[in-house]
């Protein structure tokens, strides 16, 4: 297994497979070319130790136009043929139906990274991917991105340093795809965008060290920009949004009706972000606040950048002969950087 | 080497050394019992998988009163005799003269953690400690705490995710021991405390994504609370502070003269904190801000808590047979937590 993993890694001579070249760059594959796939593509272009080897799509490959010149697009169903072209495959499908199948299947063939974000189902996803990766002798990193991902990392570290305390995670201000979709399914709605907004007063109470018990309603506001179809009943739409169980009923929800032009112009981006705050006490009673926050112009581009940095770590772990499923908790930070240990200690410590 | 390391680890039977007990807790030693040593002691008391085994001091052991009942205090010069009592020794001396000697010497005997914070001398300290730890078959983690330490970790991760961007580190609001000491050395000064204060306007410009070039003066203000000796010339003291090279001359410095009572009452704590901000762009031009901040009632207690969490990681690495010098960059986050990988994935990912 170790031998096989090593053979497929950057900087090695691929004689046996007819690729008689020394390739010093990490060859990244993108599996699924939507917003997140394009985010990964942009991130790879910023990392000189990486190159985009191929993109795999379920659409007709000819119909897909990449941002990067000279990179082949292949059909997702033929992916097995390209095993030796890709060092790390970054899976850019959705968590609901794509990744539960794709990640275990591809982990048997490739070193992989995914962004599986259904928190409650992570243990079963981990088990399925771990079994496949161990069989395949590959390294598979799941649930990467910012939440799960960088936020999880900060929850872990702050909780280990301050074992007596409380974690608070706030999301936003940002577009929630799921909530926007839910509004679009309402009769009479032509288009919609929904912003999740953290409640400043709640964050300030947490930052003051008050350790409040916060209800769903006290943590986030939901603000909706809705384009009504011609002749639709706006009052009925607003009522249906505000009483929608799970999505809106437990929140203070604000609904604005706007034109399609205004929606496109002012709400066309995919900003997001959030805050992880640990409020804790040392044994003397001294109080400490650890806060981590993200303010992102583009959620998929930033998420793609996180996946790409972790793909570097996966390539290195594979080079060391590791196999099995990993999460951000298992990755020593130095593996994320192209710099050597010496450079890191001299410049960043 | 591996065998030796394993023999000294928690949960093992110490038959050969006459300690015929199963010890499931990580036995922590504290070397140097000042503010930081007491911070470590408080932190150990909050972690049920650890126990304080012994404290080592250069003072007369009888003169040292611990916070924890029943823990022995030994003379630092006898430390070698207690090799088998301690799983991880946390070194709580200063970076100027203590740690450059103590860490290599103790790393030849113990698994160790230190908080060496002279950034420019980290490479040479690393080399000396690495040589000693490899000879001793021990794990030695250096330059742990919050800066260097958690701040370094955040600089590394944010820089790996956003390779095109800039880092900004702001310190404070908090007491700077070095600057307070510098004021106390001025003739006519009876006592003093100095606060380092980040300039809000500079932080806000960074947070807006402006990526400003900031001078020393633009980043921090220095605010001094000074107790003048009876009959001292306050104007002369103020002038000497404000023009002191390296410490104050490059900053906007505010000097207040107060009574000893007021200094003790209002400025007796050791608060500190700071901010690490990465401002970066993905290749489309989208802008992203990653911010990490600490607000600490007690700098030594929080630093002690960080050292203690990393002592757990050192114990685990030692158990795996590792040796040599490490920094926070080399530690997979999961090693910091007492929870299992399964628990971490289910509860924090």
XYZ file of C-alpha atoms in Angstrom:
698
model
C 0.000 0.000 0.000
C 2.724 2.377 0.970
C 4.550 1.629 -2.263
C 1.481 2.324 -4.320
C 0.807 5.609 -2.561
C 4.370 6.724 -3.067
C 4.296 5.925 -6.753
C 1.520 8.359 -7.346
C 3.101 11.299 -5.637
C 4.595 14.538 -6.858
C 8.289 14.685 -7.510
C 8.533 11.012 -8.375
C 9.312 9.278 -11.656
C 6.292 7.508 -13.066
C 8.235 5.045 -15.196
C 6.008 2.052 -14.785
C 2.991 3.869 -16.083
C 4.649 5.353 -19.112
C 4.844 8.843 -17.579
C 8.573 9.143 -17.645
C 8.746 12.643 -16.240
C 9.618 14.159 -12.926
C 6.615 16.138 -11.794
C 7.364 18.424 -8.879
C 3.943 19.967 -8.636
C 0.965 18.495 -6.819
C -1.499 17.535 -9.548
C -5.015 18.482 -8.439
C -8.191 17.018 -9.917
C -11.562 18.697 -9.489
C -14.596 16.408 -9.384
C -17.736 18.482 -9.965
C -17.496 21.890 -11.574
C -19.987 24.250 -9.947
C -19.306 27.269 -7.745
C -17.075 25.306 -5.374
C -15.176 23.652 -8.238
C -14.441 27.065 -9.725
C -13.330 28.233 -6.268
C -10.823 25.370 -6.127
C -9.640 26.180 -9.649
C -8.965 29.806 -8.636
C -7.132 28.661 -5.494
C -4.894 26.224 -7.378
C -3.838 29.102 -9.649
C -2.468 30.953 -6.585
C -0.287 28.075 -5.382
C 2.892 27.630 -7.385
C 3.546 24.138 -6.002
C 0.282 22.885 -7.547
C -1.250 22.491 -10.958
C -4.741 21.684 -12.140
C -4.485 18.317 -13.872
C -8.096 17.715 -14.926
C -11.711 18.538 -14.205
C -14.374 15.823 -14.064
C -18.015 16.640 -14.748
C -21.365 14.893 -15.087
C -22.265 17.310 -17.886
C -21.054 16.829 -21.451
C -17.306 17.643 -21.140
C -17.442 19.715 -24.349
C -20.024 22.024 -22.787
C -17.776 22.964 -19.843
C -15.577 26.038 -20.176
C -12.797 26.264 -17.584
C -11.114 29.429 -16.353
C -7.686 27.803 -16.847
C -6.340 27.294 -20.356
C -5.094 23.891 -21.467
C -6.671 21.762 -18.753
C -8.702 18.765 -19.949
C -12.332 18.185 -18.944
C -13.404 14.551 -18.703
C -16.635 12.762 -18.029
C -17.088 11.897 -14.363
C -18.003 8.352 -15.295
C -14.577 7.773 -16.851
C -12.683 8.969 -13.783
C -11.065 5.592 -13.105
C -9.070 5.866 -16.336
C -7.262 8.941 -15.014
C -5.952 7.490 -11.765
C -2.349 8.242 -12.640
C -2.950 11.824 -13.737
C -4.120 13.142 -10.383
C -2.308 13.274 -7.043
C -5.230 14.624 -5.025
C -8.853 14.766 -6.150
C -10.946 17.542 -4.627
C -14.619 16.576 -4.548
C -16.890 19.540 -5.144
C -20.327 17.919 -5.024
C -23.109 18.494 -2.504
C -23.470 16.863 0.888
C -27.097 15.764 0.503
C -26.750 13.159 -2.227
C -23.366 13.493 -4.009
C -20.649 13.099 -1.395
C -22.115 10.196 0.617
C -21.621 8.097 -2.524
C -18.794 9.848 -4.323
C -16.265 10.173 -1.523
C -16.088 6.476 -0.568
C -16.080 5.471 -4.246
C -13.327 7.895 -5.259
C -11.306 7.288 -2.064
C -10.763 3.745 -3.272
C -8.966 5.199 -6.324
C -7.529 8.584 -5.350
C -6.281 10.603 -2.421
C -9.288 12.869 -1.862
C -10.579 15.939 -0.044
C -14.280 16.685 0.431
C -16.393 19.331 2.159
C -19.124 17.077 3.584
C -21.023 19.419 5.890
C -24.017 17.534 7.260
C -22.724 17.685 10.843
C -25.008 14.975 12.206
C -23.962 12.438 9.580
C -20.187 12.979 9.812
C -19.553 9.832 11.915
C -21.168 7.526 9.350
C -19.534 9.325 6.430
C -16.169 9.011 8.198
C -16.676 5.269 8.673
C -17.591 4.660 5.020
C -14.704 6.755 3.682
C -12.209 5.300 6.159
C -13.019 1.752 5.062
C -12.649 2.686 1.375
C -9.418 4.609 1.907
C -7.839 1.846 3.943
C -8.715 -0.678 1.247
C -7.401 1.618 -1.466
C -4.285 2.658 0.458
C -5.274 6.296 0.044
C -5.590 9.349 2.272
C -9.073 10.883 2.422
C -9.771 14.156 4.228
C -13.460 14.821 4.834
C -15.572 17.710 6.118
C -13.055 20.356 5.156
C -13.888 24.034 4.539
C -14.742 26.631 7.153
C -17.644 25.051 9.050
C -16.945 22.189 9.346
C -13.261 22.956 8.955
C -11.520 26.069 10.254
C -14.341 26.770 12.716
C -14.085 23.210 14.049
C -10.335 23.613 14.460
C -10.869 26.747 16.511
C -13.559 25.112 18.642
C -11.157 22.264 19.398
C -8.082 24.366 20.207
C -9.916 26.957 22.314
C -11.777 24.216 24.199
C -8.553 22.328 24.940
C -6.892 25.510 26.251
C -9.930 26.651 28.266
C -11.661 23.423 29.348
C -14.097 25.321 31.591
C -16.150 27.556 29.350
C -18.684 27.713 26.551
C -18.502 27.778 22.752
C -20.610 30.128 20.674
C -20.809 29.874 16.887
C -22.540 32.636 14.929
C -22.933 32.533 11.151
C -23.143 35.457 8.770
C -23.707 37.949 7.557
C -24.113 35.744 4.526
C -26.264 34.053 1.950
C -27.780 30.727 2.978
C -28.330 28.646 -0.131
C -30.711 26.262 1.646
C -32.931 29.026 2.986
C -32.935 30.863 -0.360
C -34.027 27.634 -2.060
C -36.794 27.114 0.506
C -38.256 30.541 -0.296
C -38.050 29.894 -4.041
C -40.220 26.806 -3.637
C -43.145 28.940 -2.349
C -45.926 29.497 -4.860
C -45.764 32.972 -6.382
C -42.028 33.432 -5.709
C -39.948 34.049 -8.797
C -36.569 34.396 -7.117
C -35.130 34.976 -3.638
C -32.006 35.393 -1.544
C -31.797 34.941 2.204
C -29.163 36.435 4.509
C -28.340 34.893 7.863
C -27.335 37.722 10.209
C -25.837 37.261 13.669
C -27.428 39.359 16.415
C -24.832 41.945 17.506
C -26.271 42.277 21.000
C -25.880 38.539 21.590
C -22.278 38.583 20.331
C -21.481 41.548 22.540
C -22.897 39.790 25.605
C -20.716 36.778 24.806
C -17.666 39.012 24.327
C -18.289 40.649 27.694
C -17.904 37.192 29.232
C -21.518 36.892 30.349
C -21.804 33.306 29.019
C -25.491 33.765 28.147
C -27.849 30.910 27.334
C -29.035 31.914 23.850
C -32.114 30.682 22.014
C -32.158 30.220 18.233
C -34.057 33.501 17.914
C -31.547 35.381 20.040
C -28.560 34.329 17.929
C -29.551 35.004 14.305
C -31.916 37.129 12.238
C -33.075 36.007 8.793
C -33.451 38.702 6.139
C -35.109 37.756 2.849
C -35.120 39.548 -0.522
C -37.959 38.169 -2.600
C -39.024 38.713 -6.208
C -42.760 38.017 -6.451
C -44.182 36.651 -9.711
C -46.548 39.062 -11.503
C -49.897 39.102 -9.721
C -48.687 37.062 -6.720
C -50.080 37.725 -3.223
C -47.140 39.296 -1.357
C -48.843 39.187 2.038
C -49.456 35.460 1.652
C -45.839 34.859 0.590
C -44.533 36.822 3.557
C -46.751 34.889 5.949
C -45.691 31.577 4.467
C -41.992 32.452 4.802
C -42.288 33.652 8.391
C -44.152 30.563 9.578
C -42.112 27.964 7.680
C -41.046 25.321 10.222
C -37.309 24.634 10.734
C -36.280 27.326 8.263
C -37.903 30.523 9.579
C -40.526 29.958 12.293
C -37.976 30.043 15.140
C -36.341 33.275 13.952
C -37.097 36.946 13.652
C -37.484 37.149 9.895
C -37.533 40.282 7.753
C -39.016 40.069 4.241
C -38.381 42.657 1.501
C -39.998 42.460 -1.923
C -37.670 43.679 -4.674
C -37.473 43.594 -8.460
C -35.473 40.915 -10.258
C -33.064 43.641 -11.397
C -32.442 44.799 -7.849
C -31.967 41.211 -6.646
C -29.446 40.527 -9.403
C -27.605 43.768 -8.873
C -27.453 44.042 -5.102
C -27.732 40.433 -3.992
C -25.911 38.526 -6.718
C -22.794 37.678 -4.679
C -22.159 34.820 -2.298
C -20.752 36.562 0.778
C -20.617 34.725 4.081
C -18.673 34.479 7.291
C -19.154 33.990 10.980
C -17.696 33.883 14.442
C -16.491 31.176 16.829
C -16.139 32.494 20.370
C -14.888 30.557 23.381
C -15.636 32.206 26.705
C -13.811 30.480 29.536
C -12.332 30.807 32.986
C -9.069 29.666 34.453
C -9.222 28.154 37.950
C -8.611 31.479 39.720
C -11.789 32.867 38.154
C -9.939 34.994 35.573
C -11.923 35.306 32.396
C -10.660 34.856 28.839
C -12.228 35.287 25.415
C -10.913 33.573 22.270
C -12.578 34.746 19.068
C -12.146 33.606 15.481
C -14.015 35.232 12.642
C -14.297 35.192 8.869
C -15.649 37.906 6.574
C -15.817 36.460 3.084
C -16.725 38.130 -0.200
C -17.200 34.716 -1.772
C -18.093 31.661 0.252
C -17.275 29.133 -2.524
C -13.951 30.790 -3.358
C -12.815 30.824 0.264
C -14.048 27.273 0.840
C -12.190 26.219 -2.314
C -9.046 27.856 -0.927
C -9.346 25.880 2.309
C -9.841 22.599 0.413
C -6.784 23.391 -1.706
C -4.511 24.082 1.290
C -5.654 20.789 2.833
C -5.028 18.986 -0.467
C -1.350 19.890 0.046
C -1.482 18.233 3.474
C -3.112 15.141 1.969
C -0.359 14.891 -0.663
C 2.279 15.038 2.070
C 0.575 12.498 4.295
C 0.286 10.190 1.289
C 3.962 10.702 0.576
C 4.671 9.562 4.130
C 2.715 6.392 3.475
C -0.398 7.260 5.498
C -3.825 5.908 4.605
C -7.379 6.153 5.889
C -9.871 8.907 6.602
C -8.743 12.132 8.276
C -10.338 15.392 9.335
C -8.838 18.826 9.988
C -8.264 17.638 13.577
C -5.654 15.158 12.367
C -3.547 17.531 10.275
C -0.459 19.170 11.769
C -0.625 22.806 10.594
C 2.843 22.722 8.990
C 1.458 20.345 6.320
C -0.789 23.126 5.019
C 2.033 25.438 4.000
C 4.415 25.125 1.065
C 7.184 26.474 3.322
C 9.677 24.170 5.049
C 9.703 23.750 8.820
C 12.784 25.956 8.975
C 11.170 28.742 6.953
C 7.992 28.541 9.027
C 9.872 28.795 12.316
C 11.935 31.736 11.090
C 9.082 33.704 9.502
C 5.790 32.874 11.201
C 6.441 31.533 14.699
C 14.827 5.224 22.533
C 11.229 4.383 21.810
C 11.208 1.860 24.585
C 12.573 4.342 27.068
C 10.028 6.958 26.102
C 7.194 4.489 26.412
C 8.292 3.363 29.845
C 7.825 6.826 31.216
C 4.358 7.397 29.942
C 0.953 7.612 31.619
C -1.109 4.487 31.923
C 1.890 2.207 31.996
C 3.180 -0.005 34.767
C 6.460 1.268 36.165
C 7.604 -2.084 37.528
C 11.262 -1.751 36.779
C 11.558 1.423 38.744
C 9.738 0.247 41.816
C 6.613 2.242 40.988
C 4.305 -0.707 40.760
C 1.184 1.257 40.013
C -0.889 1.956 36.963
C -0.956 5.695 36.523
C -3.555 6.861 34.040
C -2.942 10.549 34.481
C -0.290 12.618 32.756
C 2.153 13.638 35.478
C 3.142 17.270 34.981
C 6.238 18.876 36.477
C 6.623 22.643 36.757
C 10.151 24.018 36.545
C 10.183 27.591 37.841
C 7.396 28.814 40.072
C 6.601 32.441 39.217
C 3.453 33.862 37.610
C 3.630 31.453 34.673
C 4.297 28.451 36.923
C 1.214 29.297 38.972
C -0.733 29.646 35.705
C 0.282 26.114 34.734
C -0.650 24.851 38.199
C -4.144 26.355 37.862
C -4.525 24.856 34.377
C -3.497 21.368 35.473
C -6.212 21.513 38.144
C -8.831 21.929 35.381
C -7.746 18.858 33.394
C -8.881 15.584 34.905
C -6.464 13.530 32.792
C -3.491 15.290 34.401
C -1.963 15.692 37.827
C 0.723 17.960 39.193
C 3.593 15.660 40.188
C 6.151 18.164 41.479
C 7.353 21.752 41.341
C 11.046 22.604 40.956
C 12.396 25.920 42.180
C 15.710 27.767 42.545
C 14.491 29.200 45.832
C 14.612 27.236 49.071
C 11.875 24.603 48.536
C 10.576 25.139 52.076
C 9.887 28.790 51.288
C 7.565 27.987 48.385
C 3.850 27.652 49.068
C 1.858 25.967 46.283
C -1.841 26.417 45.526
C -2.272 22.621 45.322
C -2.191 20.558 48.486
C 0.103 17.553 48.756
C 2.436 18.299 45.860
C 6.168 18.223 46.647
C 8.498 21.160 45.948
C 12.082 20.224 45.104
C 15.253 22.134 44.452
C 15.818 22.792 40.767
C 19.373 21.542 41.052
C 18.157 18.073 42.080
C 15.786 17.716 39.118
C 17.668 14.761 37.620
C 16.716 12.603 40.611
C 13.039 12.946 39.742
C 13.165 11.734 36.148
C 10.683 8.948 36.762
C 8.146 11.078 38.602
C 7.318 13.385 35.728
C 5.859 12.608 32.293
C 6.090 16.150 30.911
C 8.069 19.013 32.433
C 6.706 22.499 31.725
C 9.495 25.081 31.864
C 8.310 28.390 33.284
C 11.516 30.441 33.198
C 12.245 33.553 31.176
C 13.442 33.698 27.587
C 16.355 36.067 28.136
C 18.647 33.900 30.250
C 16.743 30.903 31.680
C 15.307 28.961 28.753
C 18.307 29.081 26.368
C 20.143 26.963 28.954
C 17.339 25.158 30.757
C 15.391 23.762 27.817
C 18.282 21.902 26.143
C 19.515 20.632 29.507
C 16.118 19.395 30.675
C 15.186 18.032 27.242
C 17.972 15.506 27.642
C 16.128 14.148 30.703
C 12.410 14.896 30.280
C 9.730 15.466 27.695
C 9.412 19.249 27.926
C 7.342 22.276 26.910
C 8.679 25.829 26.985
C 7.421 29.315 26.072
C 10.625 30.716 24.532
C 9.440 33.961 22.963
C 12.493 35.769 21.573
C 11.260 35.480 17.966
C 14.612 36.260 16.356
C 16.449 33.553 18.295
C 13.933 30.732 17.763
C 15.979 28.993 15.027
C 19.068 28.655 17.242
C 16.990 27.629 20.267
C 15.259 25.017 18.107
C 18.604 23.601 16.946
C 19.994 23.332 20.488
C 16.835 21.736 21.886
C 16.437 19.393 18.925
C 19.957 18.027 19.380
C 19.376 17.464 23.105
C 15.964 15.871 22.624
C 17.190 13.517 19.922
C 20.060 12.420 22.138
C 17.722 11.980 25.086
C 14.971 10.288 23.077
C 12.519 12.898 24.319
C 9.890 15.188 22.795
C 10.477 18.914 23.336
C 7.939 21.535 22.304
C 9.307 25.073 22.251
C 7.892 28.574 21.810
C 4.428 27.654 22.995
C 1.886 30.108 24.405
C -0.116 32.684 22.486
C 2.577 34.663 20.634
C 4.555 32.684 19.705
C 1.957 29.903 19.831
C -1.727 30.314 19.012
C -1.052 33.524 17.048
C 1.632 31.741 15.010
C -0.782 28.912 14.294
C -3.324 31.370 12.978
C -0.752 33.204 10.856
C 0.246 29.878 9.301
C -3.255 28.556 8.588
C -4.659 31.845 7.250
C -1.584 32.361 5.067
C -1.825 28.846 3.624
C -5.509 29.356 2.802
C -5.039 32.874 1.394
C -1.536 32.878 -0.114
C -2.035 36.343 -1.644
C -2.543 38.742 1.223
C -1.010 40.382 4.262
C -0.740 39.522 7.947
C -1.329 42.059 10.673
C -0.604 41.342 14.327
C -1.748 43.807 16.975
C -1.039 43.340 20.677
C -3.085 44.554 23.614
C -4.717 46.078 25.349
C -2.336 44.672 27.903
C 0.521 45.059 30.313
C 3.987 44.812 28.807
C 6.373 43.560 31.474
C 9.450 44.668 29.526
C 8.210 48.219 29.027
C 7.053 48.504 32.648
C 10.515 47.400 33.770
C 12.175 49.956 31.475
C 10.209 52.788 33.116
C 11.038 51.518 36.614
C 14.746 51.822 35.825
C 14.419 55.622 35.329
C 15.733 57.709 38.196
C 12.935 59.068 40.369
C 10.449 56.334 39.380
C 9.135 54.304 42.285
C 6.836 51.991 40.334
C 5.179 51.807 36.907
C 2.899 49.822 34.627
C 2.769 50.180 30.845
C -0.163 49.226 28.612
C 0.304 48.425 24.950
C -2.865 49.509 23.119
C -3.665 48.692 19.499
C -4.860 51.663 17.421
C -8.540 51.043 16.593
C -8.430 53.105 13.400
C -5.586 50.979 12.041
C -7.419 47.747 12.876
C -10.582 49.045 11.234
C -8.678 49.932 8.044
C -7.274 46.391 7.990
C -10.730 44.908 8.570
C -12.134 46.943 5.689
C -9.637 45.157 3.442
C -7.538 48.232 2.700
C -4.249 46.361 3.297
C -2.540 49.499 4.648
C 1.220 49.823 5.144
C 1.401 50.637 8.868
C 4.300 52.202 10.740
C 5.105 51.250 14.321
C 3.457 54.467 15.500
C 0.287 53.762 13.535
C -0.224 50.324 15.064
C 0.155 50.768 18.829
C -0.114 53.417 21.534
C 1.836 53.114 24.794
C 0.092 54.281 27.963
C 2.144 54.527 31.158
C 1.023 54.766 34.792
C 3.952 56.011 36.860
C 4.466 56.444 40.583
C 7.106 59.174 41.114
C 9.360 58.989 44.150
C 8.828 61.851 46.663
C 10.429 65.035 45.297
C 11.137 63.561 41.831
C 10.956 65.772 38.723
C 7.875 64.498 36.894
C 8.490 66.540 33.746
C 11.977 65.050 33.432
C 10.640 61.512 33.960
C 7.956 62.020 31.317
C 10.516 63.369 28.834
C 12.869 60.463 29.495
C 10.089 57.910 28.944
C 8.849 59.485 25.726
C 12.289 59.679 24.149
C 13.578 56.262 25.259
C 14.897 54.530 22.130
C 13.388 51.138 21.084
C 10.862 51.174 23.910
C 8.952 54.468 23.454
C 10.542 56.897 20.976
C 8.760 55.386 17.938
C 5.322 55.457 19.577
C 2.717 57.929 20.692
C 3.168 57.599 24.426
C 0.822 58.826 27.149
C 2.178 59.246 30.689
C -0.001 59.516 33.811
C 1.411 60.067 37.289
C -0.569 58.212 39.951
C -0.181 57.250 43.588
C 1.160 53.829 44.586
C -2.297 53.007 45.984
C -3.980 53.803 42.681
C -1.399 51.786 40.753
C -1.883 48.776 43.005
C -5.643 49.027 42.964
C -6.374 49.800 39.310
C -3.345 48.381 37.531
C -2.446 45.340 39.597
C -3.651 42.730 37.102
C -1.879 41.211 34.125
C -4.434 41.532 31.342
C -3.338 41.139 27.743
C -4.539 40.036 24.355
C -4.280 40.915 20.725
C -5.363 40.322 17.160
C -4.019 38.409 14.160
C -5.701 39.500 10.952
C -5.089 38.047 7.483
C -6.422 40.184 4.658
C -6.269 38.346 1.357
C -7.720 37.967 -2.101
C -8.696 34.937 -4.120
C -7.724 35.000 -7.798
C -11.026 36.544 -8.939
C -10.299 39.604 -6.778
C -12.784 38.634 -4.055
C -11.641 39.809 -0.677
C -11.542 37.835 2.557
C -10.680 38.681 6.169
C -9.623 36.074 8.733
C -9.354 37.413 12.265
C -8.242 35.756 15.480
C -8.279 37.584 18.778
C -7.687 37.055 22.471
C -8.959 39.112 25.398
C -7.272 37.827 28.535
C -7.817 38.785 32.166
C -4.540 37.112 33.068
C -1.733 36.684 30.579
C 0.234 34.154 32.681
C -2.856 32.068 33.466
C -3.900 31.863 29.817
C -0.329 31.171 28.681
C -0.101 28.450 31.335
C -3.327 26.948 29.970
C -1.868 26.826 26.458
C 1.330 25.170 27.707
C -0.739 22.616 29.588
C -2.862 21.661 26.556
C 0.326 21.232 24.521
C 1.850 19.124 27.319
C -0.942 16.630 26.600
C 0.131 16.570 22.940
C 3.754 16.039 23.975
C 2.760 13.095 26.186
C 0.911 11.513 23.268
C 3.711 12.056 20.773
C 6.114 10.527 23.275
C 3.784 7.575 23.663
C 3.957 7.095 19.901
C 7.746 6.975 20.117
C 8.488 10.419 18.662
C 11.564 12.399 19.640
C 13.139 15.762 18.817
C 12.100 19.380 18.943
C 8.613 20.456 17.847
C 6.643 23.663 17.638
C 2.895 24.305 17.515
C 3.175 23.923 13.731
C 3.979 20.227 14.129
C 1.088 19.279 16.410
C -2.108 17.840 14.938
C -4.923 19.620 16.819
C -6.546 16.361 17.988
C -3.536 15.746 20.269
C -4.498 18.798 22.333
C -7.835 17.448 23.470
C -8.541 14.710 26.007
C -11.407 13.544 23.773
C -11.043 10.626 21.361
C -11.115 11.142 17.599
C -14.642 9.729 17.553
C -15.856 12.109 20.244
C -14.200 15.072 18.546
C -15.791 14.282 15.186
C -19.220 13.829 16.750
C -19.148 16.895 18.994
C -16.860 19.561 17.532
C -16.486 19.026 13.789
